Amino acid sequence: HSDYNTFFKKRERKNKDTMKHYAYMLRCSDTSLYSGYTTDIERREAMHNSGKASKYTRNRLPAHMVYFEEFDDKSSAMKREAAFKKLSKAAKENMIKNWKKP
């Protein structure tokens, strides 16, 4: 039993070490922009479009991923998300326009 727990704890730790974190922006159907944090860009966009991710986007579907930045840790990604929210819409639009999608 303890070998089993050790195996999964090691696997969990390894996955956490290699996990990527993202700050992202979605464009909603009303042209507004929504900023968020995730560890899986495709899954998060699908969750938004199923109406299960955010009250804001639920009433503005469909929503499309228009920008994201990748980070090695959650803290950095969440700080970047907070910075997105402080930007003017014009500044966000400029970032989106000049973004070189990876």
Short mmCIF file of N, CA, C and O in Angstrom, two decimals:
data_model
loop_
_atom_site.label_atom_id
_atom_site.label_comp_id
_atom_site.label_asym_id
_atom_site.label_seq_id
_atom_site.Cartn_x
_atom_site.Cartn_y
_atom_site.Cartn_z
N HIS A 1 0.83 -1.21 0.00
CA HIS A 1 0.00 0.00 0.00
C HIS A 1 0.86 1.26 0.00
O HIS A 1 0.57 2.20 -0.72
N SER A 2 1.93 1.29 0.79
CA SER A 2 2.77 2.49 0.82
C SER A 2 3.53 2.67 -0.49
O SER A 2 3.79 3.79 -0.90
N ASP A 3 3.90 1.56 -1.15
CA ASP A 3 4.57 1.66 -2.45
C ASP A 3 3.64 2.32 -3.47
O ASP A 3 4.06 3.12 -4.28
N TYR A 4 2.37 1.96 -3.39
CA TYR A 4 1.35 2.52 -4.28
C TYR A 4 1.27 4.03 -4.08
O TYR A 4 1.32 4.80 -5.03
N ASN A 5 1.18 4.47 -2.82
CA ASN A 5 1.10 5.91 -2.52
C ASN A 5 2.36 6.64 -2.96
O ASN A 5 2.29 7.74 -3.49
N THR A 6 3.51 6.04 -2.72
CA THR A 6 4.78 6.65 -3.12
C THR A 6 4.83 6.84 -4.62
O THR A 6 5.22 7.89 -5.12
N PHE A 7 4.42 5.81 -5.36
CA PHE A 7 4.41 5.88 -6.83
C PHE A 7 3.57 7.07 -7.32
O PHE A 7 4.01 7.86 -8.13
N PHE A 8 2.35 7.19 -6.78
CA PHE A 8 1.46 8.26 -7.26
C PHE A 8 1.92 9.63 -6.80
O PHE A 8 1.78 10.60 -7.53
N LYS A 9 2.49 9.72 -5.61
CA LYS A 9 3.01 11.01 -5.15
C LYS A 9 4.17 11.47 -6.03
O LYS A 9 4.26 12.63 -6.39
N LYS A 10 5.06 10.53 -6.40
CA LYS A 10 6.19 10.88 -7.27
C LYS A 10 5.67 11.30 -8.65
O LYS A 10 6.15 12.25 -9.23
N ARG A 11 4.70 10.56 -9.17
CA ARG A 11 4.14 10.88 -10.48
C ARG A 11 3.47 12.25 -10.46
O ARG A 11 3.63 13.05 -11.37
N GLU A 12 2.73 12.51 -9.39
CA GLU A 12 2.05 13.80 -9.24
C GLU A 12 3.06 14.95 -9.21
O GLU A 12 2.89 15.96 -9.85
N ARG A 13 4.14 14.75 -8.45
CA ARG A 13 5.17 15.77 -8.33
C ARG A 13 5.83 16.02 -9.69
O ARG A 13 6.03 17.15 -10.07
N LYS A 14 6.12 14.95 -10.42
CA LYS A 14 6.74 15.10 -11.74
C LYS A 14 5.83 15.87 -12.68
O LYS A 14 6.25 16.77 -13.39
N ASN A 15 4.54 15.54 -12.70
CA ASN A 15 3.59 16.25 -13.56
C ASN A 15 3.51 17.72 -13.18
O ASN A 15 3.40 18.58 -14.04
N LYS A 16 3.54 18.00 -11.88
CA LYS A 16 3.47 19.39 -11.42
C LYS A 16 4.70 20.17 -11.88
O LYS A 16 4.61 21.32 -12.26
N ASP A 17 5.87 19.50 -11.87
CA ASP A 17 7.10 20.15 -12.29
C ASP A 17 7.10 20.49 -13.78
O ASP A 17 7.74 21.43 -14.21
N THR A 18 6.43 19.69 -14.59
CA THR A 18 6.43 19.91 -16.03
C THR A 18 5.18 20.63 -16.51
O THR A 18 5.07 20.97 -17.68
N MET A 19 4.24 20.88 -15.61
CA MET A 19 2.98 21.53 -15.98
C MET A 19 3.22 22.97 -16.41
O MET A 19 4.00 23.67 -15.79
N LYS A 20 2.55 23.35 -17.48
CA LYS A 20 2.62 24.74 -17.93
C LYS A 20 1.40 25.49 -17.42
O LYS A 20 0.34 24.91 -17.19
N HIS A 21 1.56 26.79 -17.26
CA HIS A 21 0.49 27.65 -16.77
C HIS A 21 0.33 28.79 -17.78
O HIS A 21 1.31 29.23 -18.37
N TYR A 22 -0.89 29.23 -17.96
CA TYR A 22 -1.18 30.22 -18.99
C TYR A 22 -2.06 31.35 -18.46
O TYR A 22 -3.00 31.12 -17.71
N ALA A 23 -1.76 32.56 -18.90
CA ALA A 23 -2.66 33.69 -18.78
C ALA A 23 -3.20 33.88 -20.19
O ALA A 23 -2.45 33.79 -21.16
N TYR A 24 -4.52 34.07 -20.30
CA TYR A 24 -5.11 34.09 -21.64
C TYR A 24 -6.19 35.16 -21.76
O TYR A 24 -6.68 35.69 -20.76
N MET A 25 -6.55 35.44 -23.02
CA MET A 25 -7.68 36.33 -23.32
C MET A 25 -8.58 35.64 -24.34
O MET A 25 -8.09 35.06 -25.31
N LEU A 26 -9.87 35.72 -24.09
CA LEU A 26 -10.89 35.22 -25.01
C LEU A 26 -11.64 36.41 -25.58
O LEU A 26 -11.86 37.39 -24.87
N ARG A 27 -12.07 36.31 -26.83
CA ARG A 27 -12.97 37.31 -27.40
C ARG A 27 -14.37 36.71 -27.38
O ARG A 27 -14.60 35.63 -27.91
N CYS A 28 -15.27 37.42 -26.76
CA CYS A 28 -16.65 36.97 -26.65
C CYS A 28 -17.46 37.44 -27.87
O CYS A 28 -17.00 38.30 -28.63
N SER A 29 -18.66 36.90 -28.01
CA SER A 29 -19.50 37.22 -29.18
C SER A 29 -19.87 38.70 -29.26
O SER A 29 -20.14 39.21 -30.34
N ASP A 30 -19.85 39.39 -28.12
CA ASP A 30 -20.16 40.84 -28.13
C ASP A 30 -18.90 41.69 -28.33
O ASP A 30 -18.93 42.89 -28.12
N THR A 31 -17.80 41.06 -28.69
CA THR A 31 -16.46 41.64 -28.92
C THR A 31 -15.71 42.02 -27.64
O THR A 31 -14.58 42.48 -27.72
N SER A 32 -16.32 41.80 -26.49
CA SER A 32 -15.60 42.07 -25.24
C SER A 32 -14.49 41.03 -25.07
O SER A 32 -14.50 39.97 -25.71
N LEU A 33 -13.53 41.36 -24.20
CA LEU A 33 -12.42 40.44 -23.93
C LEU A 33 -12.51 39.95 -22.49
O LEU A 33 -12.81 40.72 -21.58
N TYR A 34 -12.23 38.68 -22.31
CA TYR A 34 -12.23 38.05 -20.98
C TYR A 34 -10.82 37.54 -20.73
O TYR A 34 -10.23 36.87 -21.59
N SER A 35 -10.26 37.83 -19.56
CA SER A 35 -8.93 37.36 -19.19
C SER A 35 -9.04 36.28 -18.14
O SER A 35 -9.90 36.36 -17.25
N GLY A 36 -8.14 35.29 -18.21
CA GLY A 36 -8.17 34.22 -17.24
C GLY A 36 -6.85 33.50 -17.11
O GLY A 36 -5.85 33.86 -17.75
N TYR A 37 -6.86 32.47 -16.26
CA TYR A 37 -5.69 31.62 -15.99
C TYR A 37 -6.10 30.17 -16.21
O TYR A 37 -7.23 29.79 -15.89
N THR A 38 -5.19 29.35 -16.73
CA THR A 38 -5.47 27.92 -16.90
C THR A 38 -4.16 27.14 -17.02
O THR A 38 -3.10 27.74 -17.21
N THR A 39 -4.28 25.82 -16.94
CA THR A 39 -3.14 24.95 -17.23
C THR A 39 -3.35 24.21 -18.55
O THR A 39 -2.49 23.47 -18.99
N ASP A 40 -4.51 24.43 -19.19
CA ASP A 40 -4.81 23.74 -20.44
C ASP A 40 -5.68 24.66 -21.31
O ASP A 40 -6.89 24.78 -21.09
N ILE A 41 -5.06 25.28 -22.29
CA ILE A 41 -5.73 26.28 -23.14
C ILE A 41 -6.95 25.70 -23.87
O ILE A 41 -8.02 26.30 -23.85
N GLU A 42 -6.78 24.58 -24.53
CA GLU A 42 -7.88 24.00 -25.32
C GLU A 42 -9.05 23.58 -24.44
O GLU A 42 -10.21 23.83 -24.75
N ARG A 43 -8.73 22.94 -23.31
CA ARG A 43 -9.80 22.50 -22.40
C ARG A 43 -10.55 23.71 -21.84
O ARG A 43 -11.78 23.71 -21.75
N ARG A 44 -9.81 24.76 -21.50
CA ARG A 44 -10.44 25.94 -20.90
C ARG A 44 -11.36 26.64 -21.90
O ARG A 44 -12.47 27.07 -21.55
N GLU A 45 -10.94 26.75 -23.15
CA GLU A 45 -11.80 27.35 -24.16
C GLU A 45 -13.08 26.53 -24.33
O GLU A 45 -14.18 27.08 -24.40
N ALA A 46 -12.93 25.20 -24.34
CA ALA A 46 -14.11 24.32 -24.45
C ALA A 46 -15.03 24.49 -23.24
O ALA A 46 -16.26 24.51 -23.39
N MET A 47 -14.45 24.63 -22.04
CA MET A 47 -15.27 24.83 -20.84
C MET A 47 -16.05 26.14 -20.93
O MET A 47 -17.22 26.20 -20.57
N HIS A 48 -15.37 27.19 -21.39
CA HIS A 48 -16.07 28.47 -21.56
C HIS A 48 -17.24 28.30 -22.51
O HIS A 48 -18.35 28.75 -22.24
N ASN A 49 -17.00 27.63 -23.63
CA ASN A 49 -18.04 27.50 -24.66
C ASN A 49 -19.14 26.52 -24.28
O ASN A 49 -20.21 26.54 -24.89
N SER A 50 -18.91 25.71 -23.25
CA SER A 50 -19.99 24.84 -22.76
C SER A 50 -20.78 25.55 -21.66
O SER A 50 -21.73 25.00 -21.12
N GLY A 51 -20.36 26.79 -21.32
CA GLY A 51 -21.06 27.57 -20.30
C GLY A 51 -20.67 27.22 -18.88
O GLY A 51 -21.32 27.65 -17.93
N LYS A 52 -19.58 26.46 -18.70
CA LYS A 52 -19.21 25.98 -17.37
C LYS A 52 -18.00 26.68 -16.74
O LYS A 52 -17.56 26.29 -15.68
N ALA A 53 -17.46 27.68 -17.39
CA ALA A 53 -16.22 28.28 -16.87
C ALA A 53 -16.41 29.62 -16.19
O ALA A 53 -15.71 29.94 -15.25
N SER A 54 -17.34 30.41 -16.67
CA SER A 54 -17.47 31.78 -16.17
C SER A 54 -18.87 32.32 -16.44
O SER A 54 -19.40 32.15 -17.53
N LYS A 55 -19.42 33.00 -15.45
CA LYS A 55 -20.73 33.64 -15.65
C LYS A 55 -20.63 34.70 -16.75
O LYS A 55 -21.56 34.87 -17.53
N TYR A 56 -19.49 35.39 -16.78
CA TYR A 56 -19.32 36.46 -17.76
C TYR A 56 -19.42 35.92 -19.18
O TYR A 56 -20.16 36.45 -20.00
N THR A 57 -18.67 34.88 -19.47
CA THR A 57 -18.65 34.36 -20.85
C THR A 57 -19.91 33.57 -21.19
O THR A 57 -20.30 33.50 -22.35
N ARG A 58 -20.56 32.99 -20.19
CA ARG A 58 -21.75 32.16 -20.42
C ARG A 58 -22.81 32.90 -21.25
O ARG A 58 -23.48 32.31 -22.09
N ASN A 59 -22.96 34.20 -21.00
CA ASN A 59 -23.96 34.99 -21.71
C ASN A 59 -23.42 35.68 -22.95
O ASN A 59 -24.09 36.51 -23.56
N ARG A 60 -22.17 35.35 -23.32
CA ARG A 60 -21.52 36.02 -24.46
C ARG A 60 -20.86 35.00 -25.39
O ARG A 60 -19.80 35.24 -25.93
N LEU A 61 -21.50 33.86 -25.55
CA LEU A 61 -20.94 32.78 -26.36
C LEU A 61 -21.29 32.97 -27.84
O LEU A 61 -22.33 33.56 -28.14
N PRO A 62 -20.45 32.47 -28.75
CA PRO A 62 -19.22 31.73 -28.46
C PRO A 62 -18.07 32.67 -28.07
O PRO A 62 -18.09 33.86 -28.37
N ALA A 63 -17.08 32.08 -27.41
CA ALA A 63 -15.87 32.81 -27.02
C ALA A 63 -14.68 32.11 -27.68
O ALA A 63 -14.64 30.87 -27.72
N HIS A 64 -13.75 32.88 -28.18
CA HIS A 64 -12.60 32.31 -28.90
C HIS A 64 -11.30 32.77 -28.27
O HIS A 64 -11.15 33.95 -27.95
N MET A 65 -10.35 31.85 -28.14
CA MET A 65 -9.03 32.17 -27.60
C MET A 65 -8.32 33.06 -28.61
O MET A 65 -8.16 32.69 -29.77
N VAL A 66 -7.93 34.25 -28.16
CA VAL A 66 -7.26 35.18 -29.08
C VAL A 66 -5.85 35.54 -28.65
O VAL A 66 -5.10 36.15 -29.41
N TYR A 67 -5.47 35.12 -27.41
CA TYR A 67 -4.13 35.46 -26.91
C TYR A 67 -3.82 34.61 -25.69
O TYR A 67 -4.71 34.37 -24.87
N PHE A 68 -2.58 34.15 -25.59
CA PHE A 68 -2.14 33.54 -24.35
C PHE A 68 -0.63 33.64 -24.20
O PHE A 68 0.08 33.80 -25.19
N GLU A 69 -0.18 33.59 -22.97
CA GLU A 69 1.25 33.56 -22.65
C GLU A 69 1.48 32.37 -21.74
O GLU A 69 0.65 32.08 -20.88
N GLU A 70 2.60 31.68 -21.92
CA GLU A 70 2.92 30.48 -21.16
C GLU A 70 3.93 30.79 -20.06
O GLU A 70 4.86 31.56 -20.26
N PHE A 71 3.72 30.15 -18.89
CA PHE A 71 4.60 30.34 -17.74
C PHE A 71 4.93 28.98 -17.11
O PHE A 71 4.18 28.03 -17.28
N ASP A 72 6.04 28.94 -16.39
CA ASP A 72 6.44 27.70 -15.71
C ASP A 72 5.78 27.54 -14.35
O ASP A 72 5.81 26.46 -13.78
N ASP A 73 5.20 28.62 -13.82
CA ASP A 73 4.57 28.51 -12.49
C ASP A 73 3.26 29.29 -12.44
O ASP A 73 3.05 30.25 -13.19
N LYS A 74 2.40 28.84 -11.55
CA LYS A 74 1.06 29.41 -11.41
C LYS A 74 1.11 30.88 -11.01
O LYS A 74 0.36 31.70 -11.54
N SER A 75 1.98 31.20 -10.08
CA SER A 75 2.06 32.57 -9.57
C SER A 75 2.34 33.58 -10.68
O SER A 75 1.68 34.62 -10.78
N SER A 76 3.29 33.27 -11.54
CA SER A 76 3.63 34.18 -12.64
C SER A 76 2.47 34.36 -13.60
O SER A 76 2.17 35.47 -14.06
N ALA A 77 1.80 33.25 -13.91
CA ALA A 77 0.65 33.32 -14.84
C ALA A 77 -0.48 34.14 -14.23
O ALA A 77 -1.11 34.95 -14.93
N MET A 78 -0.73 33.96 -12.95
CA MET A 78 -1.82 34.69 -12.31
C MET A 78 -1.50 36.18 -12.19
O MET A 78 -2.39 37.03 -12.31
N LYS A 79 -0.24 36.50 -11.97
CA LYS A 79 0.17 37.91 -11.94
C LYS A 79 -0.04 38.56 -13.31
O LYS A 79 -0.46 39.70 -13.41
N ARG A 80 0.28 37.80 -14.36
CA ARG A 80 0.10 38.32 -15.71
C ARG A 80 -1.38 38.51 -16.04
O ARG A 80 -1.76 39.50 -16.65
N GLU A 81 -2.21 37.55 -15.59
CA GLU A 81 -3.66 37.69 -15.78
C GLU A 81 -4.15 38.97 -15.10
O GLU A 81 -4.92 39.74 -15.68
N ALA A 82 -3.69 39.21 -13.88
CA ALA A 82 -4.10 40.42 -13.15
C ALA A 82 -3.65 41.67 -13.92
O ALA A 82 -4.38 42.66 -13.99
N ALA A 83 -2.47 41.61 -14.54
CA ALA A 83 -1.97 42.74 -15.33
C ALA A 83 -2.85 42.96 -16.56
O ALA A 83 -3.14 44.11 -16.92
N PHE A 84 -3.29 41.86 -17.20
CA PHE A 84 -4.20 41.99 -18.36
C PHE A 84 -5.43 42.79 -17.96
O PHE A 84 -5.90 43.64 -18.70
N LYS A 85 -5.98 42.47 -16.80
CA LYS A 85 -7.24 43.07 -16.36
C LYS A 85 -7.11 44.57 -16.11
O LYS A 85 -8.11 45.29 -16.15
N LYS A 86 -5.88 45.04 -15.88
CA LYS A 86 -5.66 46.46 -15.64
C LYS A 86 -5.45 47.25 -16.93
O LYS A 86 -5.49 48.47 -16.91
N LEU A 87 -5.24 46.54 -18.03
CA LEU A 87 -4.99 47.22 -19.31
C LEU A 87 -6.28 47.76 -19.92
O LEU A 87 -7.35 47.19 -19.71
N SER A 88 -6.15 48.80 -20.72
CA SER A 88 -7.31 49.31 -21.46
C SER A 88 -7.64 48.30 -22.57
O SER A 88 -6.79 47.49 -22.96
N LYS A 89 -8.85 48.38 -23.09
CA LYS A 89 -9.21 47.48 -24.19
C LYS A 89 -8.31 47.75 -25.38
O LYS A 89 -7.88 46.81 -26.07
N ALA A 90 -7.97 49.01 -25.65
CA ALA A 90 -7.09 49.34 -26.77
C ALA A 90 -5.72 48.68 -26.61
O ALA A 90 -5.15 48.15 -27.58
N ALA A 91 -5.19 48.68 -25.41
CA ALA A 91 -3.88 48.05 -25.16
C ALA A 91 -3.97 46.54 -25.39
O ALA A 91 -3.08 45.93 -25.98
N LYS A 92 -5.07 45.92 -24.92
CA LYS A 92 -5.27 44.48 -25.13
C LYS A 92 -5.40 44.18 -26.62
O LYS A 92 -4.81 43.21 -27.11
N GLU A 93 -6.16 45.00 -27.34
CA GLU A 93 -6.34 44.79 -28.79
C GLU A 93 -5.00 44.88 -29.51
O GLU A 93 -4.74 44.12 -30.44
N ASN A 94 -4.15 45.79 -29.07
CA ASN A 94 -2.83 45.94 -29.67
C ASN A 94 -1.98 44.69 -29.41
O ASN A 94 -1.27 44.22 -30.32
N MET A 95 -2.04 44.17 -28.21
CA MET A 95 -1.31 42.93 -27.89
C MET A 95 -1.78 41.79 -28.79
O MET A 95 -0.97 41.04 -29.33
N ILE A 96 -3.09 41.66 -28.95
CA ILE A 96 -3.68 40.59 -29.76
C ILE A 96 -3.24 40.74 -31.22
O ILE A 96 -2.83 39.77 -31.86
N LYS A 97 -3.31 41.97 -31.72
CA LYS A 97 -2.95 42.23 -33.12
C LYS A 97 -1.50 41.87 -33.41
O LYS A 97 -1.17 41.36 -34.48
N ASN A 98 -0.61 42.13 -32.45
CA ASN A 98 0.84 41.91 -32.66
C ASN A 98 1.32 40.55 -32.15
O ASN A 98 2.52 40.26 -32.22
N TRP A 99 0.42 39.72 -31.69
CA TRP A 99 0.80 38.43 -31.10
C TRP A 99 1.24 37.44 -32.15
O TRP A 99 0.60 37.26 -33.18
N LYS A 100 2.36 36.81 -31.90
CA LYS A 100 2.88 35.73 -32.74
C LYS A 100 2.53 34.42 -32.04
O LYS A 100 3.22 34.01 -31.12
N LYS A 101 1.43 33.80 -32.46
CA LYS A 101 0.96 32.57 -31.81
C LYS A 101 2.04 31.49 -31.88
O LYS A 101 2.57 31.25 -32.95
N PRO A 102 2.34 30.85 -30.74
CA PRO A 102 3.39 29.81 -30.73
C PRO A 102 3.01 28.59 -31.57
O PRO A 102 1.89 28.32 -31.84
#
